[in-house]
Coordinates of C-alpha atoms and ligand atoms in Angstrom, one line a residue:
X79 CA -14.0 -21.7 -0.7
X80 CA -15.4 -22.9 2.6
X81 CA -19.1 -22.7 3.3
X82 CA -20.6 -19.3 4.2
X83 CA -21.7 -18.7 7.7
X84 CA -24.4 -16.2 8.7
X85 CA -24.1 -14.2 11.8
X86 CA -25.9 -11.2 13.2
X87 CA -24.4 -8.0 14.4
X88 CA -25.9 -5.5 16.9
X89 CA -25.3 -1.8 16.1
X90 CA -27.0 1.4 17.0
X91 CA -29.3 2.7 14.4
X92 CA -27.1 5.7 13.9
X93 CA -24.0 3.6 13.3
X94 CA -25.9 1.4 10.8
X95 CA -27.1 4.5 9.0
X96 CA -23.6 5.7 8.6
X97 CA -22.4 2.3 7.5
X98 CA -25.1 2.1 4.8
X99 CA -24.2 5.6 3.7
X100 CA -20.5 4.7 3.3
X101 CA -21.5 1.5 1.6
X102 CA -23.5 3.4 -0.9
X103 CA -20.8 5.9 -1.5
X104 CA -18.3 3.2 -2.2
X105 CA -20.7 1.5 -4.6
X106 CA -21.2 -1.8 -2.7
X107 CA -24.5 -3.6 -3.5
X108 CA -24.7 -5.4 -0.1
X109 CA -23.5 -5.2 3.4
X110 CA -21.9 -8.6 3.4
X111 CA -19.4 -7.8 0.6
X112 CA -18.4 -4.5 2.3
X113 CA -18.0 -6.3 5.7
X114 CA -15.8 -9.0 4.1
X115 CA -13.6 -6.3 2.5
X116 CA -13.3 -4.5 5.9
X117 CA -12.3 -7.7 7.6
X118 CA -9.7 -8.5 5.0
X119 CA -8.4 -4.9 5.2
X120 CA -8.0 -5.3 9.0
X121 CA -6.1 -8.5 8.4
X122 CA -3.8 -6.7 5.9
X123 CA -3.3 -3.9 8.4
X124 CA -2.2 -6.5 11.0
X125 CA 0.2 -8.2 8.5
X126 CA 1.9 -4.8 8.0
X127 CA 2.8 -4.6 11.7
X128 CA 4.2 -8.1 11.9
X129 CA 6.9 -10.1 10.3
X130 CA 4.4 -11.5 7.8
X131 CA 5.3 -11.0 4.1
X132 CA 3.4 -8.2 2.4
X133 CA 3.5 -6.6 -1.0
X134 CA 4.1 -2.9 -1.3
X135 CA 4.0 -0.2 -4.0
X136 CA 6.2 2.8 -3.4
X137 CA 5.9 5.9 -5.6
X138 CA 8.6 8.5 -5.7
X139 CA 8.6 11.9 -7.5
X140 CA 12.0 13.5 -7.8
X141 CA 14.1 15.8 -9.9
X142 CA 16.8 13.8 -11.5
X143 CA 19.0 16.9 -11.8
X144 CA 19.6 16.7 -8.0
X145 CA 23.2 15.6 -7.7
X146 CA 23.7 11.8 -7.0
X147 CA 20.0 11.4 -6.3
X148 CA 19.4 8.8 -9.1
X149 CA 22.4 6.8 -8.0
X150 CA 21.5 6.9 -4.3
X151 CA 18.0 5.6 -5.1
X152 CA 19.4 2.8 -7.2
X153 CA 22.0 1.9 -4.5
X154 CA 19.2 1.8 -1.8
X155 CA 17.3 -0.7 -4.0
X156 CA 20.3 -2.9 -4.5
X157 CA 21.1 -3.0 -0.8
X158 CA 17.5 -3.5 0.3
X159 CA 16.5 -6.4 2.6
X160 CA 13.1 -6.4 0.9
X161 CA 12.8 -7.9 -2.5
X162 CA 12.3 -5.4 -5.3
X163 CA 10.1 -7.3 -7.7
X164 CA 9.7 -4.6 -10.4
X165 CA 10.1 -0.9 -11.0
X166 CA 9.0 1.5 -13.6
X167 CA 10.5 4.9 -14.3
X168 CA 8.6 7.6 -16.1
X169 CA 10.1 10.9 -17.2
X170 CA 7.3 13.3 -16.3
X171 CA 8.9 16.4 -17.8
X172 CA 12.4 17.9 -18.2
X173 CA 13.1 17.8 -14.5
X174 CA 10.7 15.4 -12.8
X175 CA 10.7 11.6 -12.7
X176 CA 8.1 9.3 -11.3
X177 CA 9.3 5.9 -10.1
X178 CA 7.0 3.1 -9.1
X179 CA 8.7 0.3 -7.1
X180 CA 7.0 -2.9 -6.3
X181 CA 8.4 -4.8 -3.3
X182 CA 7.7 -7.9 -1.3
X183 CA 9.0 -8.5 2.2
X184 CA 8.3 -8.4 5.9
X185 CA 5.9 -5.6 6.8
X186 CA 8.3 -3.7 9.0
X187 CA 11.1 -4.0 6.5
X188 CA 9.0 -2.7 3.6
X189 CA 8.1 0.3 5.8
X190 CA 11.7 0.9 6.6
X191 CA 12.8 0.6 3.0
X192 CA 10.0 3.0 1.8
X193 CA 11.0 5.5 4.6
X194 CA 14.6 5.4 3.4
X195 CA 13.6 6.1 -0.2
X196 CA 11.0 8.7 0.6
X197 CA 13.3 10.4 3.1
X198 CA 16.2 10.7 0.6
X199 CA 17.1 14.4 0.0
X200 CA 15.6 15.6 -3.3
X201 CA 12.6 13.2 -3.3
X202 CA 9.7 15.7 -3.6
X203 CA 6.9 13.3 -2.8
X204 CA 6.7 9.6 -1.9
X205 CA 4.0 7.2 -0.9
X206 CA 3.8 3.6 0.3
X207 CA 0.8 1.5 -0.3
X208 CA 0.9 -1.8 1.4
X209 CA -1.3 -4.7 0.3
X210 CA -1.4 -8.4 1.0
X211 CA 0.3 -11.0 -1.1
X212 CA -3.1 -12.6 -0.9
X213 CA -1.7 -15.8 0.5
X214 CA -3.3 -15.5 4.0
X215 CA -6.5 -13.9 2.9
X216 CA -9.6 -16.0 2.7
X217 CA -12.1 -15.1 0.0
Ligands
NI21 NI1 13.4 10.3 -15.6

């Protein structure tokens, strides 16, 4: 890790109060760590919008009795331009399945792929969480 640099920030009292409130709610012990996390999160948000490689977690809840749905979801994964690193399938009850798919690829392609899966007829709920591969994030 490089050396730490100190810098000062000007904020209104009101904004600082809100910041400290948030910080407390989230369980941070000091402002610096929270600010570091906010900066890294902004960097990840930016990676998402570019052709940089990101990691993504896609969750899908669906009824496996819907005709052809399971096959469609598997086909989409085989054809995907993003790399499917791993997936887990859980049978929630007699009808419902939860699938967690971990992918790596360019931000916009990961979004596209998640949209395809989530938008497939019969998928009841889907979410994409994008995170960084960590490669471009300083500590
Ligand atoms: Ni199942």
